[in-house]
XYZ file of C-alpha atoms in Angstrom:
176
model
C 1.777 26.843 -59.043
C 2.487 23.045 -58.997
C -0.691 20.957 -59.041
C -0.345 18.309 -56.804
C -4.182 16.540 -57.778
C -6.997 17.345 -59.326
C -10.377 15.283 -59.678
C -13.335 15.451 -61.442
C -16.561 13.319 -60.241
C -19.966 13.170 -61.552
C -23.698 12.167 -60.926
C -26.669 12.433 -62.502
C -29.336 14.738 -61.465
C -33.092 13.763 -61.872
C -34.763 17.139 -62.239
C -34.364 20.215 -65.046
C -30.591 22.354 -64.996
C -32.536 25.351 -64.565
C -34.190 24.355 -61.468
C -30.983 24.604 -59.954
C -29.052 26.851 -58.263
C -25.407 25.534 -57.349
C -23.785 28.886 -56.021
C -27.497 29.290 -53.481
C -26.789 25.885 -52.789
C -23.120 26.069 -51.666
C -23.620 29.567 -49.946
C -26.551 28.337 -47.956
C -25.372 24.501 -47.372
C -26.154 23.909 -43.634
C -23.933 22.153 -41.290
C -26.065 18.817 -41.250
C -26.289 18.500 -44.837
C -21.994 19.096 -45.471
C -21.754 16.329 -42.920
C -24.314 14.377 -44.144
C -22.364 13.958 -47.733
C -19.298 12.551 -46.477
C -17.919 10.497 -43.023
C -14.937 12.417 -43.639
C -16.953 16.031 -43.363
C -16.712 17.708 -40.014
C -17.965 21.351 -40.319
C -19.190 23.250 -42.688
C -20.394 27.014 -42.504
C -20.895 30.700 -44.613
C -19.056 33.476 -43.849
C -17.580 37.135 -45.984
C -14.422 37.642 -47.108
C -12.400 40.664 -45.961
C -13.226 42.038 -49.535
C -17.122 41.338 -48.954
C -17.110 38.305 -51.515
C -19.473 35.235 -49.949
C -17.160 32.336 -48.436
C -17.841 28.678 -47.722
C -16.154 27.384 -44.831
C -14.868 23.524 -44.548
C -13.648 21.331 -41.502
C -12.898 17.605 -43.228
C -10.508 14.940 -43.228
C -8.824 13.632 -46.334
C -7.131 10.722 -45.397
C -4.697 11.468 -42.557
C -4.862 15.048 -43.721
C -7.399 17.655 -41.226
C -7.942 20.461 -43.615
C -9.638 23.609 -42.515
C -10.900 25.549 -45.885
C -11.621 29.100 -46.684
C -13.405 28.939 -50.250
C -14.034 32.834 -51.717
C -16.282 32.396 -54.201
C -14.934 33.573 -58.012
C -17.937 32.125 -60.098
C -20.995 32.584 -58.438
C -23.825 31.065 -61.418
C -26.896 29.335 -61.284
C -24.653 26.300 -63.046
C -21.591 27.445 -62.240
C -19.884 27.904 -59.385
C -15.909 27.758 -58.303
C -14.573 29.029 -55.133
C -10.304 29.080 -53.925
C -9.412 28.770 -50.731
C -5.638 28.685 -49.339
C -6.255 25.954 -46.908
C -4.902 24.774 -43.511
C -3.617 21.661 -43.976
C -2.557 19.612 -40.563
C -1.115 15.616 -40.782
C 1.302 13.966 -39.198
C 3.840 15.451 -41.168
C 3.331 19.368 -39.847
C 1.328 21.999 -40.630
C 1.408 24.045 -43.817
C -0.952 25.387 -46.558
C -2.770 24.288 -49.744
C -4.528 25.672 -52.734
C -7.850 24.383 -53.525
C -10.085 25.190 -56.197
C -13.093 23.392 -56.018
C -15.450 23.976 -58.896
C -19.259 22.604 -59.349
C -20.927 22.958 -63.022
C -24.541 21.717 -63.693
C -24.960 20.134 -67.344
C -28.571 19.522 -68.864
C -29.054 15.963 -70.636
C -32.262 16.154 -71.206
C -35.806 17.968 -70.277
C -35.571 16.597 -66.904
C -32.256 15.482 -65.704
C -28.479 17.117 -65.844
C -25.457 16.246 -65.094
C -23.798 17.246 -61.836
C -19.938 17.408 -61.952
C -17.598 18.007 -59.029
C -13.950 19.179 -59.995
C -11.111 19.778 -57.110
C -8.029 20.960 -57.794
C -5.062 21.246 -55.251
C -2.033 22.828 -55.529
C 1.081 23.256 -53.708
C 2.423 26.945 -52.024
C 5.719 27.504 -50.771
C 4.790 26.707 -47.131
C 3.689 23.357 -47.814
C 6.832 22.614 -50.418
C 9.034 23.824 -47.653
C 7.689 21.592 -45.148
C 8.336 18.430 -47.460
C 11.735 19.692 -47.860
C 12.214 20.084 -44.057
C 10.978 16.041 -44.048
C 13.202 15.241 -46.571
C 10.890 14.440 -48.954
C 12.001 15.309 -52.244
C 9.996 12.995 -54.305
C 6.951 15.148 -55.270
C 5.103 12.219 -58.020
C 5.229 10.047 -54.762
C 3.355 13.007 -52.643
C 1.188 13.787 -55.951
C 0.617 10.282 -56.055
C -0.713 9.382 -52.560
C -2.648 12.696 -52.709
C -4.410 12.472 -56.099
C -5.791 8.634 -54.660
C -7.002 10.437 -51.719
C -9.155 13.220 -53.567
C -10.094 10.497 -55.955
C -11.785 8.348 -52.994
C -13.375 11.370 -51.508
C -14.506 12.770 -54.242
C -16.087 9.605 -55.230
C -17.790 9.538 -52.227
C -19.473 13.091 -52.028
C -20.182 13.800 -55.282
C -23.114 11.915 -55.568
C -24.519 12.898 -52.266
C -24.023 16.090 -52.716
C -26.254 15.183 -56.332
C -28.889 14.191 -54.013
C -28.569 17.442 -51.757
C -29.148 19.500 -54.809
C -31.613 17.360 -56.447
C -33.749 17.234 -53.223
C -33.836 21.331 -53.212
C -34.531 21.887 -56.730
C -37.403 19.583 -56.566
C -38.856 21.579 -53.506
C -38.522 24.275 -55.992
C -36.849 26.954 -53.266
C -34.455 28.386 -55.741
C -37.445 30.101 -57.948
């Protein structure tokens, strides 16, 4: 599987690790608040998997890109969480698929603060290495280029929102 990007952003939480709960948060993230962390967030949701796993659902737009995610949750900790989704991925270019792993891990730095660290990874499938190929695009460090600048920026951008999401919950304490 040919990674195309992958990003890793951080920000600093102001309250004790184990106050938090990052797979509660994700799974019970309401619409409001996944908009509220990014201009580029449209929708976000909870469903089940066919296979009865929990799933966080994702409308947002990456650049030019609308992608519609599916994330089944693999690592459901109190610190840990990572979810994979095989994404719909609509530009001006077509429509196709992507792999995304996006992965949250809660660090502690001290008595009362952590670190919060936002890692997504996204990787190519055959649809959406077929569709460059049907473009003519045959350059994939220009693609991997222009893509990993894109994740960068967003990532940037919600990470530390997202910080503030959690930080505001485990401070009201409604994970214990």
């Amino acid at each position: 599987m040919e990674i195309l990007a992958e990003s890793i952003a951080t920000a600093k939480i102001h309250c004790a690790a184990e106050k938090i709960n990052l797979s509660e948060w994700l799974f019970t993230l309401k619409d409001h608040e996944y908009q509220s962390c990014s201009e580029e967030h449209i929708a976000g949701g909870i469903s089940i998997s066919k296979d009865g796993k929990r799933m966080s659902i994702n409308v947002e737009k990456v650049a030019d890109n609308l992608l519609v995610q599916h994330y089944i949750e693999e690592i459901g900790g109190r610190n840990h969480c990572r979810v994979n989704s095989v994404s719909d991925s609509i530009s001006s270019f077509g429509t196709t698929k992507l792999r995304i792993t996006w992965e949250l891990k809660v660090t502690a730095l001290s008595n009362d603060s952590c670190e919060f660290s936002n890692r997504v990874i996204v990787s190519a499938t055959e649809e959406f290495l077929a569709l460059l190929k049907s473009i003519n695009i045959t350059d994939l460090a220009i693609v991997k280029s222009q893509m990993l600048q894109n994740v960068v920026l967003h990532n940037k951008e919600e990470t530390p929102l997202f910080a503030i999401n959690i930080e505001r919950k485990a401070i009201a304490d409604i994970w214990n």
